[in-house]
Amino acid sequence: ERGVELLGQRLRTSLARPVRLVGADGTESEVELGVSIGVVSTDDPTTDAGTLIAAADRAMYVAKRRGGGLEIVGGPGRRDDANASASADARAADRSWP
């Protein structure tokens, strides 16, 4: 997990730099970006990609709720607190989607 944490930190640092935008009329502005990253791990080689992506998506919602950053949770089907909270966040987001 330490390698994932380091990679997540590098991504957040890279994206935290202001980005300069130039409009069609030549006006310039800077924007700041943020990122929320959800990571899931499993020891089960039979877990399908869709299940892993769904679990990582739930972890991302935990990261978003905590203000952005990186959230690492156990494998799909594991009912730890982060997975449970992420599931609730994902359901709430699904209900609010336009």
PDB file of C-alpha atoms in Angstrom:
ATOM      1  CA  GLU A   1       0.000   0.000   0.000  1.00  0.00           C
ATOM      2  CA  ARG A   2       2.906   2.373   0.594  1.00  0.00           C
ATOM      3  CA  GLY A   3       3.675   2.498  -3.130  1.00  0.00           C
ATOM      4  CA  VAL A   4       0.060   3.440  -3.859  1.00  0.00           C
ATOM      5  CA  GLU A   5       0.206   6.180  -1.235  1.00  0.00           C
ATOM      6  CA  LEU A   6       3.362   7.610  -2.797  1.00  0.00           C
ATOM      7  CA  LEU A   7       1.844   7.513  -6.281  1.00  0.00           C
ATOM      8  CA  GLY A   8      -1.318   9.204  -4.981  1.00  0.00           C
ATOM      9  CA  GLN A   9       0.740  11.934  -3.341  1.00  0.00           C
ATOM     10  CA  ARG A  10       2.682  12.522  -6.570  1.00  0.00           C
ATOM     11  CA  LEU A  11      -0.557  12.798  -8.552  1.00  0.00           C
ATOM     12  CA  ARG A  12      -2.081  15.229  -6.054  1.00  0.00           C
ATOM     13  CA  THR A  13       1.104  17.339  -6.017  1.00  0.00           C
ATOM     14  CA  SER A  14       1.256  17.464  -9.821  1.00  0.00           C
ATOM     15  CA  LEU A  15      -2.387  18.449 -10.131  1.00  0.00           C
ATOM     16  CA  ALA A  16      -2.175  21.047  -7.342  1.00  0.00           C
ATOM     17  CA  ARG A  17      -0.107  23.382  -9.507  1.00  0.00           C
ATOM     18  CA  PRO A  18      -2.147  26.231 -10.972  1.00  0.00           C
ATOM     19  CA  VAL A  19      -3.136  25.785 -14.613  1.00  0.00           C
ATOM     20  CA  ARG A  20      -3.077  28.812 -16.909  1.00  0.00           C
ATOM     21  CA  LEU A  21      -6.030  29.105 -19.275  1.00  0.00           C
ATOM     22  CA  VAL A  22      -6.259  31.440 -22.257  1.00  0.00           C
ATOM     23  CA  GLY A  23      -9.715  32.291 -23.507  1.00  0.00           C
ATOM     24  CA  ALA A  24     -10.719  32.775 -27.138  1.00  0.00           C
ATOM     25  CA  ASP A  25     -10.500  36.542 -26.575  1.00  0.00           C
ATOM     26  CA  GLY A  26      -6.941  36.233 -25.226  1.00  0.00           C
ATOM     27  CA  THR A  27      -7.797  36.781 -21.564  1.00  0.00           C
ATOM     28  CA  GLU A  28      -5.787  34.678 -19.167  1.00  0.00           C
ATOM     29  CA  SER A  29      -6.793  33.101 -15.905  1.00  0.00           C
ATOM     30  CA  GLU A  30      -5.469  30.481 -13.534  1.00  0.00           C
ATOM     31  CA  VAL A  31      -7.424  27.605 -12.037  1.00  0.00           C
ATOM     32  CA  GLU A  32      -6.508  25.168  -9.307  1.00  0.00           C
ATOM     33  CA  LEU A  33      -7.398  21.505  -9.606  1.00  0.00           C
ATOM     34  CA  GLY A  34      -8.077  18.947  -6.921  1.00  0.00           C
ATOM     35  CA  VAL A  35      -8.319  15.195  -7.088  1.00  0.00           C
ATOM     36  CA  SER A  36      -9.999  12.418  -5.159  1.00  0.00           C
ATOM     37  CA  ILE A  37      -8.542   8.953  -5.713  1.00  0.00           C
ATOM     38  CA  GLY A  38     -10.098   5.661  -4.678  1.00  0.00           C
ATOM     39  CA  VAL A  39      -7.940   2.541  -4.586  1.00  0.00           C
ATOM     40  CA  VAL A  40      -8.991  -1.002  -3.823  1.00  0.00           C
ATOM     41  CA  SER A  41      -6.860  -4.084  -3.351  1.00  0.00           C
ATOM     42  CA  THR A  42      -7.684  -7.765  -3.416  1.00  0.00           C
ATOM     43  CA  ASP A  43      -5.850 -11.046  -3.081  1.00  0.00           C
ATOM     44  CA  ASP A  44      -8.531 -12.840  -5.111  1.00  0.00           C
ATOM     45  CA  PRO A  45      -7.311 -13.258  -8.705  1.00  0.00           C
ATOM     46  CA  THR A  46     -10.816 -14.246  -9.830  1.00  0.00           C
ATOM     47  CA  THR A  47     -12.318 -10.830  -8.997  1.00  0.00           C
ATOM     48  CA  ASP A  48     -13.599  -9.247 -12.204  1.00  0.00           C
ATOM     49  CA  ALA A  49     -12.641  -5.761 -13.339  1.00  0.00           C
ATOM     50  CA  GLY A  50     -16.157  -4.369 -12.944  1.00  0.00           C
ATOM     51  CA  THR A  51     -16.260  -5.361  -9.283  1.00  0.00           C
ATOM     52  CA  LEU A  52     -12.859  -3.780  -8.638  1.00  0.00           C
ATOM     53  CA  ILE A  53     -13.831  -0.568 -10.427  1.00  0.00           C
ATOM     54  CA  ALA A  54     -17.068  -0.318  -8.422  1.00  0.00           C
ATOM     55  CA  ALA A  55     -15.157  -0.786  -5.150  1.00  0.00           C
ATOM     56  CA  ALA A  56     -12.553   1.825  -6.152  1.00  0.00           C
ATOM     57  CA  ASP A  57     -15.380   4.206  -7.085  1.00  0.00           C
ATOM     58  CA  ARG A  58     -16.879   3.784  -3.617  1.00  0.00           C
ATOM     59  CA  ALA A  59     -13.455   4.475  -2.082  1.00  0.00           C
ATOM     60  CA  MET A  60     -13.221   7.638  -4.189  1.00  0.00           C
ATOM     61  CA  TYR A  61     -16.494   8.878  -2.669  1.00  0.00           C
ATOM     62  CA  VAL A  62     -14.993   8.385   0.801  1.00  0.00           C
ATOM     63  CA  ALA A  63     -12.000  10.483  -0.286  1.00  0.00           C
ATOM     64  CA  LYS A  64     -14.334  13.172  -1.650  1.00  0.00           C
ATOM     65  CA  ARG A  65     -16.345  13.251   1.567  1.00  0.00           C
ATOM     66  CA  ARG A  66     -13.109  13.694   3.526  1.00  0.00           C
ATOM     67  CA  GLY A  67     -12.121  16.684   1.417  1.00  0.00           C
ATOM     68  CA  GLY A  68     -10.195  15.002  -1.386  1.00  0.00           C
ATOM     69  CA  GLY A  69      -7.052  12.984  -1.448  1.00  0.00           C
ATOM     70  CA  LEU A  70      -6.469   9.246  -1.426  1.00  0.00           C
ATOM     71  CA  GLU A  71      -8.556   6.494   0.112  1.00  0.00           C
ATOM     72  CA  ILE A  72      -7.344   2.895   0.116  1.00  0.00           C
ATOM     73  CA  VAL A  73      -9.759   0.151   1.128  1.00  0.00           C
ATOM     74  CA  GLY A  74      -9.743  -3.623   1.208  1.00  0.00           C
ATOM     75  CA  GLY A  75     -11.119  -5.798  -1.544  1.00  0.00           C
ATOM     76  CA  PRO A  76     -14.676  -5.954  -2.857  1.00  0.00           C
ATOM     77  CA  GLY A  77     -17.120  -7.589  -0.498  1.00  0.00           C
ATOM     78  CA  ARG A  78     -15.121  -6.607   2.559  1.00  0.00           C
ATOM     79  CA  ARG A  79     -17.383  -4.701   4.897  1.00  0.00           C
ATOM     80  CA  ASP A  80     -14.950  -2.403   6.657  1.00  0.00           C
ATOM     81  CA  ASP A  81     -16.029   1.082   7.709  1.00  0.00           C
ATOM     82  CA  ALA A  82     -14.591   2.758   4.608  1.00  0.00           C
ATOM     83  CA  ASN A  83     -16.427   0.408   2.244  1.00  0.00           C
ATOM     84  CA  ALA A  84     -19.680   0.887   4.155  1.00  0.00           C
ATOM     85  CA  SER A  85     -19.331   4.681   4.170  1.00  0.00           C
ATOM     86  CA  ALA A  86     -18.324   4.719   0.526  1.00  0.00           C
ATOM     87  CA  SER A  87     -21.358   2.658  -0.423  1.00  0.00           C
ATOM     88  CA  ALA A  88     -23.638   5.178   1.271  1.00  0.00           C
ATOM     89  CA  ASP A  89     -21.846   8.052  -0.474  1.00  0.00           C
ATOM     90  CA  ALA A  90     -22.147   6.333  -3.857  1.00  0.00           C
ATOM     91  CA  ARG A  91     -25.866   5.751  -3.350  1.00  0.00           C
ATOM     92  CA  ALA A  92     -26.375   9.410  -2.392  1.00  0.00           C
ATOM     93  CA  ALA A  93     -24.408  10.547  -5.453  1.00  0.00           C
ATOM     94  CA  ASP A  94     -26.479   8.280  -7.714  1.00  0.00           C
ATOM     95  CA  ARG A  95     -29.671   9.871  -6.372  1.00  0.00           C
ATOM     96  CA  SER A  96     -28.364  13.397  -6.968  1.00  0.00           C
ATOM     97  CA  TRP A  97     -27.113  12.768 -10.528  1.00  0.00           C
ATOM     98  CA  PRO A  98     -29.115  14.875 -13.023  1.00  0.00           C
TER      99      PRO A  98
END
